[in-house]
Coordinates of N, CA and C in Angstrom, one line a residue:
M10 N -10.4 -17.3 24.2 CA -10.5 -18.0 23.0 C -10.0 -19.5 23.3
S11 N -10.7 -20.4 22.7 CA -10.3 -21.8 23.0 C -9.2 -22.3 22.1
S12 N -8.3 -23.2 22.6 CA -7.2 -23.7 21.8 C -7.7 -24.7 20.8
K13 N -9.0 -25.0 20.8 CA -9.6 -26.0 19.9 C -10.1 -25.3 18.6
L14 N -9.8 -24.0 18.5 CA -10.3 -23.2 17.4 C -9.5 -23.6 16.1
V15 N -10.2 -23.9 15.1 CA -9.6 -24.2 13.8 C -9.9 -23.1 12.8
V16 N -8.8 -22.5 12.2 CA -8.9 -21.5 11.2 C -8.6 -22.0 9.9
C17 N -9.4 -21.8 8.9 CA -9.2 -22.3 7.6 C -9.2 -21.1 6.6
N18 N -8.5 -21.3 5.5 CA -8.4 -20.3 4.4 C -9.0 -21.0 3.2
L19 N -10.1 -20.4 2.7 CA -10.7 -20.9 1.5 C -10.2 -20.0 0.3
H20 N -10.0 -20.7 -0.8 CA -9.5 -19.9 -1.9 C -10.6 -19.6 -2.9
H21 N -11.8 -19.5 -2.5 CA -12.9 -19.2 -3.4 C -12.8 -17.8 -4.0
N22 N -12.1 -16.9 -3.4 CA -12.0 -15.5 -3.9 C -10.7 -15.3 -4.7
A23 N -9.9 -16.3 -4.9 CA -8.6 -16.1 -5.6 C -8.8 -15.6 -7.0
P24 N -9.7 -16.2 -7.8 CA -9.9 -15.6 -9.2 C -10.3 -14.2 -9.2
M25 N -11.2 -13.8 -8.4 CA -11.7 -12.4 -8.3 C -10.6 -11.5 -7.8
T26 N -9.8 -11.9 -6.8 CA -8.7 -11.1 -6.3 C -7.6 -10.9 -7.3
A27 N -7.3 -12.0 -8.0 CA -6.2 -11.9 -9.0 C -6.7 -10.9 -10.1
E28 N -7.9 -11.0 -10.6 CA -8.4 -10.1 -11.6 C -8.4 -8.7 -11.1
L29 N -8.8 -8.5 -9.9 CA -8.7 -7.1 -9.3 C -7.3 -6.6 -9.3
A30 N -6.3 -7.4 -9.0 CA -4.9 -7.0 -9.0 C -4.5 -6.6 -10.4
V31 N -4.8 -7.4 -11.4 CA -4.5 -7.0 -12.8 C -5.2 -5.7 -13.2
A32 N -6.4 -5.6 -12.9 CA -7.2 -4.4 -13.2 C -6.5 -3.1 -12.6
L33 N -6.1 -3.2 -11.3 CA -5.5 -2.1 -10.7 C -4.1 -1.8 -11.3
C34 N -3.4 -2.9 -11.7 CA -2.1 -2.7 -12.4 C -2.3 -1.9 -13.7
L35 N -3.3 -2.3 -14.5 CA -3.6 -1.7 -15.8 C -4.1 -0.2 -15.6
A36 N -4.9 0.0 -14.6 CA -5.4 1.4 -14.3 C -4.2 2.3 -13.9
A37 N -3.3 1.8 -13.1 CA -2.1 2.6 -12.7 C -1.1 2.8 -13.8
S38 N -0.8 1.7 -14.5 CA 0.2 1.8 -15.6 C -0.2 2.6 -16.8
K39 N -1.5 2.6 -17.0 CA -2.0 3.4 -18.1 C -2.6 4.7 -17.7
Q40 N -2.5 5.1 -16.5 CA -2.9 6.4 -16.0 C -4.4 6.6 -16.3
I41 N -5.2 5.6 -16.1 CA -6.6 5.6 -16.4 C -7.4 6.6 -15.6
F42 N -7.1 6.6 -14.3 CA -7.9 7.6 -13.4 C -7.5 9.0 -13.7
E43 N -6.3 9.3 -14.0 CA -5.9 10.7 -14.3 C -6.5 11.1 -15.7
A44 N -6.4 10.2 -16.6 CA -7.0 10.5 -17.9 C -8.5 10.7 -17.8
D45 N -9.2 9.9 -17.0 CA -10.6 10.1 -16.8 C -10.9 11.5 -16.1
R46 N -10.1 11.8 -15.2 CA -10.2 13.1 -14.5 C -10.1 14.3 -15.5
K47 N -9.1 14.2 -16.4 CA -8.8 15.2 -17.4 C -10.0 15.3 -18.3
L48 N -10.5 14.2 -18.8 CA -11.6 14.2 -19.7 C -12.9 14.8 -19.1
R49 N -13.1 14.5 -17.8 CA -14.3 15.1 -17.1 C -14.2 16.6 -16.9
Q50 N -12.9 17.1 -17.0 CA -12.7 18.5 -16.9 C -12.5 19.2 -18.3
H51 N -12.9 18.4 -19.3 CA -12.8 18.9 -20.7 C -11.4 19.2 -21.1
D52 N -10.5 18.5 -20.6 CA -9.1 18.6 -21.0 C -8.8 17.5 -22.0
W53 N -8.7 17.9 -23.2 CA -8.5 16.9 -24.3 C -7.1 16.7 -24.7
S54 N -6.2 17.0 -23.8 CA -4.7 16.8 -24.1 C -4.5 15.3 -24.3
S55 N -3.3 14.9 -24.6 CA -3.0 13.6 -25.1 C -3.2 12.4 -24.2
R56 N -3.3 12.6 -22.9 CA -3.5 11.6 -21.9 C -2.6 10.4 -22.1
G57 N -1.3 10.7 -22.3 CA -0.3 9.6 -22.5 C -0.1 9.2 -23.9
I58 N -0.9 9.7 -24.8 CA -0.7 9.3 -26.2 C 0.2 10.5 -26.8
P59 N 1.4 10.1 -27.3 CA 2.2 11.2 -27.8 C 1.6 12.0 -28.9
C60 N 1.5 13.3 -28.8 CA 0.9 14.1 -29.8 C 1.8 15.3 -30.0
E61 N 2.0 15.6 -31.3 CA 2.9 16.7 -31.7 C 2.4 18.0 -31.0
G62 N 3.3 18.7 -30.4 CA 3.0 20.0 -29.8 C 2.3 20.0 -28.5
V63 N 2.1 18.8 -27.9 CA 1.4 18.7 -26.6 C 2.5 18.3 -25.6
P64 N 2.7 19.2 -24.6 CA 3.8 19.0 -23.7 C 3.4 18.0 -22.6
D65 N 4.4 17.2 -22.1 CA 4.3 16.3 -21.0 C 3.0 15.5 -21.0
P66 N 2.9 14.6 -21.9 CA 1.8 13.6 -21.8 C 1.9 12.8 -20.6
L67 N 0.8 12.3 -20.1 CA 0.9 11.4 -18.9 C 1.8 10.2 -19.2
P68 N 2.7 9.9 -18.4 CA 3.6 8.7 -18.7 C 2.9 7.4 -18.5
M69 N 3.0 6.6 -19.5 CA 2.4 5.2 -19.4 C 3.5 4.2 -19.3
L70 N 3.2 3.1 -18.6 CA 4.2 2.1 -18.5 C 3.8 0.9 -19.4
L71 N 4.6 0.7 -20.4 CA 4.3 -0.5 -21.3 C 4.7 -1.7 -20.5
L72 N 3.8 -2.7 -20.3 CA 4.1 -3.8 -19.5 C 5.0 -4.9 -20.2
Q73 N 4.7 -5.0 -21.5 CA 5.5 -6.0 -22.3 C 7.0 -5.8 -22.2
G74 N 7.7 -6.9 -21.8 CA 9.1 -6.8 -21.7 C 9.6 -6.3 -20.3
K75 N 8.7 -5.9 -19.5 CA 9.1 -5.4 -18.1 C 9.0 -6.5 -17.1
V76 N 9.3 -6.2 -15.9 CA 9.4 -7.2 -14.8 C 8.3 -7.0 -13.8
A77 N 7.6 -8.1 -13.6 CA 6.5 -8.1 -12.5 C 7.1 -8.9 -11.4
L78 N 6.9 -8.4 -10.2 CA 7.3 -9.2 -9.0 C 6.1 -9.5 -8.2
V79 N 5.8 -10.8 -8.0 CA 4.6 -11.2 -7.2 C 5.1 -11.6 -5.8
V80 N 4.8 -10.9 -4.8 CA 5.2 -11.2 -3.5 C 4.1 -12.0 -2.8
G81 N 4.3 -13.3 -2.7 CA 3.3 -14.2 -2.2 C 2.7 -15.0 -3.4
Y82 N 3.3 -16.2 -3.6 CA 3.0 -17.1 -4.7 C 2.0 -18.2 -4.3
G83 N 0.9 -17.8 -3.7 CA -0.1 -18.8 -3.4 C -1.2 -18.8 -4.5
E84 N -2.4 -19.0 -4.2 CA -3.5 -19.1 -5.2 C -3.6 -17.8 -6.0
V85 N -3.7 -16.7 -5.3 CA -3.8 -15.4 -5.9 C -2.6 -15.1 -6.7
G86 N -1.4 -15.2 -6.1 CA -0.1 -14.8 -6.8 C 0.1 -15.6 -8.0
Q87 N -0.2 -16.9 -8.0 CA 0.0 -17.8 -9.2 C -0.9 -17.3 -10.3
R88 N -2.1 -17.0 -10.0 CA -3.1 -16.5 -11.0 C -2.6 -15.2 -11.6
V89 N -2.1 -14.3 -10.8 CA -1.6 -13.0 -11.3 C -0.4 -13.3 -12.2
A90 N 0.5 -14.1 -11.8 CA 1.7 -14.5 -12.6 C 1.3 -15.0 -13.9
R91 N 0.3 -15.8 -14.0 CA -0.1 -16.4 -15.3 C -0.6 -15.3 -16.2
I92 N -1.4 -14.4 -15.7 CA -1.9 -13.3 -16.5 C -0.8 -12.3 -16.9
M93 N 0.1 -12.0 -16.0 CA 1.1 -11.0 -16.4 C 2.1 -11.6 -17.3
S94 N 2.3 -12.9 -17.2 CA 3.2 -13.6 -18.2 C 2.6 -13.5 -19.6
A95 N 1.3 -13.6 -19.7 CA 0.6 -13.5 -21.0 C 0.7 -12.1 -21.5
F96 N 1.0 -11.1 -20.7 CA 1.2 -9.7 -21.2 C 2.6 -9.6 -21.7
G97 N 3.4 -10.6 -21.6 CA 4.8 -10.6 -22.1 C 5.8 -10.1 -21.0
M98 N 5.4 -10.1 -19.8 CA 6.3 -9.7 -18.7 C 7.1 -10.8 -18.2
E99 N 8.3 -10.5 -17.7 CA 9.1 -11.5 -17.0 C 8.6 -11.4 -15.6
V100 N 8.2 -12.6 -15.1 CA 7.6 -12.7 -13.7 C 8.5 -13.3 -12.7
L101 N 8.8 -12.6 -11.7 CA 9.5 -13.1 -10.5 C 8.6 -13.2 -9.4
A102 N 8.8 -14.1 -8.5 CA 7.9 -14.2 -7.3 C 8.6 -14.6 -6.1
T103 N 8.0 -14.4 -5.0 CA 8.5 -15.0 -3.7 C 7.4 -15.9 -3.1
R104 N 7.9 -16.9 -2.5 CA 7.0 -17.9 -1.8 C 7.6 -18.3 -0.5
A105 N 6.8 -18.1 0.6 CA 7.3 -18.4 1.9 C 7.9 -19.8 2.1
S106 N 7.3 -20.8 1.5 CA 7.7 -22.2 1.7 C 8.9 -22.6 0.9
L107 N 9.5 -21.7 0.2 CA 10.7 -22.1 -0.6 C 12.0 -21.7 0.1
S108 N 13.0 -22.5 0.0 CA 14.3 -22.2 0.5 C 15.4 -22.0 -0.6
R109 N 15.0 -22.3 -1.8 CA 15.9 -22.0 -3.0 C 15.1 -21.6 -4.2
V110 N 15.7 -21.1 -5.2 CA 15.0 -20.6 -6.4 C 14.4 -21.8 -7.2
A111 N 13.2 -21.6 -7.6 CA 12.6 -22.7 -8.5 C 11.9 -22.0 -9.6
R112 N 11.7 -22.7 -10.7 CA 11.0 -22.1 -11.9 C 9.8 -23.0 -12.2
D113 N 8.7 -22.3 -12.5 CA 7.5 -23.0 -13.1 C 7.2 -22.4 -14.4
K114 N 6.1 -22.7 -15.0 CA 5.7 -22.2 -16.3 C 5.6 -20.7 -16.4
H115 N 5.2 -20.0 -15.3 CA 4.9 -18.6 -15.4 C 5.9 -17.7 -14.7
A116 N 6.7 -18.3 -13.8 CA 7.6 -17.4 -13.0 C 8.8 -18.1 -12.5
V117 N 9.8 -17.3 -12.1 CA 11.0 -17.7 -11.4 C 10.7 -17.4 -9.9
V118 N 10.5 -18.4 -9.1 CA 10.1 -18.2 -7.7 C 11.2 -18.3 -6.8
H119 N 11.3 -17.3 -5.9 CA 12.4 -17.1 -5.0 C 11.9 -17.3 -3.5
P120 N 12.9 -17.6 -2.6 CA 12.5 -17.6 -1.2 C 12.4 -16.1 -0.8
P121 N 11.7 -15.9 0.3 CA 11.5 -14.5 0.8 C 12.8 -13.8 1.1
A122 N 13.8 -14.5 1.4 CA 15.1 -13.8 1.7 C 15.6 -13.1 0.5
D123 N 15.2 -13.4 -0.7 CA 15.7 -12.7 -1.9 C 14.9 -11.4 -2.2
L124 N 13.9 -11.1 -1.5 CA 13.0 -10.0 -1.8 C 13.8 -8.7 -2.0
L125 N 14.7 -8.3 -1.2 CA 15.5 -7.1 -1.3 C 16.3 -7.0 -2.6
S126 N 16.8 -8.1 -3.1 CA 17.5 -8.1 -4.3 C 16.6 -8.1 -5.6
L127 N 15.3 -8.5 -5.4 CA 14.4 -8.4 -6.5 C 13.7 -7.1 -6.7
L128 N 13.5 -6.4 -5.6 CA 12.8 -5.1 -5.7 C 13.4 -4.1 -6.7
P129 N 14.7 -3.9 -6.8 CA 15.2 -3.0 -7.8 C 14.9 -3.3 -9.2
R130 N 14.6 -4.6 -9.5 CA 14.3 -5.0 -10.9 C 12.9 -4.9 -11.2
A131 N 12.0 -4.6 -10.3 CA 10.5 -4.8 -10.5 C 9.9 -3.5 -11.0
N132 N 9.3 -3.5 -12.2 CA 8.5 -2.4 -12.7 C 7.1 -2.4 -12.1
V133 N 6.6 -3.6 -11.8 CA 5.3 -3.7 -11.1 C 5.5 -4.7 -10.0
V134 N 5.0 -4.4 -8.8 CA 5.0 -5.3 -7.6 C 3.6 -5.6 -7.2
F135 N 3.3 -6.8 -7.1 CA 2.0 -7.3 -6.6 C 2.1 -7.9 -5.2
L136 N 1.5 -7.3 -4.2 CA 1.5 -7.8 -2.9 C 0.3 -8.8 -2.7
C137 N 0.6 -10.0 -2.6 CA -0.4 -11.1 -2.5 C -0.2 -12.0 -1.3
V138 N 0.2 -11.5 -0.2 CA 0.5 -12.3 1.0 C -0.5 -12.2 2.1
P139 N -0.6 -13.2 2.9 CA -1.6 -13.1 4.0 C -1.0 -12.3 5.2
L140 N -1.8 -11.9 6.1 CA -1.3 -11.2 7.3 C -0.7 -12.2 8.3
T141 N 0.6 -12.1 8.4 CA 1.3 -13.0 9.4 C 2.3 -12.1 10.1
S142 N 2.9 -12.6 11.2 CA 4.0 -11.9 11.8 C 5.2 -11.6 10.9
G143 N 5.4 -12.5 9.9 CA 6.5 -12.4 9.0 C 6.2 -11.4 7.8
T144 N 4.9 -11.1 7.6 CA 4.6 -10.3 6.4 C 4.2 -8.9 6.9
S145 N 3.8 -8.7 8.1 CA 3.3 -7.4 8.5 C 4.3 -6.2 8.4
K146 N 5.5 -6.5 8.5 CA 6.5 -5.5 8.4 C 7.5 -5.7 7.2
M147 N 7.0 -6.4 6.2 CA 7.9 -6.8 5.1 C 8.3 -5.7 4.2
L148 N 7.5 -4.7 4.0 CA 7.8 -3.5 3.2 C 7.6 -2.3 4.0
G149 N 8.6 -1.4 3.8 CA 8.5 -0.1 4.4 C 9.2 1.0 3.5
R150 N 9.5 2.1 4.1 CA 10.1 3.2 3.4 C 11.4 2.8 2.6
K151 N 12.2 2.1 3.4 CA 13.5 1.6 2.8 C 13.3 0.7 1.6
E152 N 12.4 -0.2 1.7 CA 12.1 -1.1 0.6 C 11.5 -0.5 -0.6
L153 N 10.5 0.4 -0.3 CA 9.9 1.2 -1.4 C 10.9 2.0 -2.2
A154 N 11.9 2.6 -1.5 CA 12.9 3.4 -2.1 C 13.7 2.6 -3.1
M155 N 13.7 1.3 -3.0 CA 14.5 0.4 -3.8 C 13.9 0.2 -5.2
L156 N 12.6 0.5 -5.3 CA 11.9 0.3 -6.6 C 12.4 1.3 -7.6
P157 N 12.4 0.9 -8.9 CA 12.7 1.9 -9.9 C 11.7 3.0 -10.0
K158 N 12.1 4.2 -10.5 CA 11.2 5.3 -10.6 C 10.1 4.9 -11.6
G159 N 8.9 5.2 -11.3 CA 7.8 4.9 -12.1 C 7.2 3.6 -11.9
S160 N 7.6 2.8 -10.9 CA 7.1 1.5 -10.7 C 5.7 1.6 -10.2
V161 N 4.9 0.5 -10.4 CA 3.6 0.4 -9.9 C 3.5 -0.6 -8.8
L162 N 2.8 -0.3 -7.7 CA 2.7 -1.2 -6.5 C 1.2 -1.5 -6.4
V163 N 0.8 -2.8 -6.5 CA -0.5 -3.2 -6.3 C -0.7 -4.1 -5.1
N164 N -1.5 -3.6 -4.2 CA -1.7 -4.3 -2.9 C -3.0 -5.0 -2.8
V165 N -3.1 -6.3 -2.9 CA -4.3 -7.1 -2.7 C -4.2 -8.0 -1.5
S166 N -3.2 -7.7 -0.6 CA -2.9 -8.4 0.6 C -3.9 -8.1 1.7
R167 N -3.9 -8.9 2.7 CA -4.7 -8.6 3.9 C -3.8 -7.9 4.9
C168 N -2.7 -7.4 4.5 CA -1.9 -6.7 5.4 C -1.3 -5.4 4.7
F169 N -0.3 -4.9 5.3 CA 0.4 -3.7 4.7 C -0.4 -2.4 5.0
S170 N -1.3 -2.4 5.9 CA -1.9 -1.1 6.3 C -0.8 -0.1 6.8
S171 N 0.3 -0.7 7.2 CA 1.4 0.2 7.7 C 2.1 0.8 6.5
L172 N 1.8 0.5 5.3 CA 2.4 1.0 4.1 C 1.9 2.4 3.8
H173 N 0.8 2.8 4.3 CA 0.1 4.0 4.0 C 1.1 5.3 4.1
A174 N 1.7 5.5 5.2 CA 2.5 6.6 5.4 C 3.8 6.6 4.5
P175 N 4.5 5.4 4.4 CA 5.6 5.4 3.5 C 5.3 5.6 2.0
L176 N 4.1 5.1 1.6 CA 3.7 5.3 0.2 C 3.4 6.8 0.0
L177 N 2.8 7.5 0.9 CA 2.5 8.9 0.7 C 3.8 9.7 0.7
H178 N 4.8 9.2 1.5 CA 6.1 9.9 1.5 C 6.8 9.6 0.2
A179 N 6.8 8.4 -0.3 CA 7.4 8.1 -1.6 C 6.8 8.8 -2.7
H180 N 5.5 8.9 -2.7 CA 4.7 9.7 -3.8 C 5.1 11.1 -3.7
A181 N 5.3 11.7 -2.6 CA 5.6 13.1 -2.4 C 7.0 13.4 -3.0
L182 N 7.9 12.4 -2.9 CA 9.3 12.5 -3.4 C 9.3 12.3 -4.9
G183 N 8.3 11.8 -5.5 CA 8.3 11.5 -6.9 C 8.8 10.2 -7.2

């Protein structure tokens, strides 16, 4: 490979990627896939809607008043933050280029070093980072265990394929 190779990142897909992230968050927090599965099996139980006499409805996560953590506050992350802020969520974010906490209209933005202290507060985590040597091992089993029970993790990054095994382990533990 030539040292004259120039690599560019175009943000033409940022709106679509951010919308996908929000759609995945809504699907997970509202148990849409499980509710669809139940309906297709002719199971007309409550599907997360409290009904008298119906045991254990699917748990739904109300987003309003909860905390969203956007890991990677670039083009995609900023769009996600704007949308989740409109849902009434407190939005925290991390951005690689920051060395101290900053605030903008939609989020309180932290340096990456603060990630471990932010994870226990996050009801929803959006992974919106590029694949770099610094991001490829950013989250693992230990970090996932720090999330509150019932948290939603949305990955629209170009990395974190290494998360597959820890996620399966975390899911198995409940």
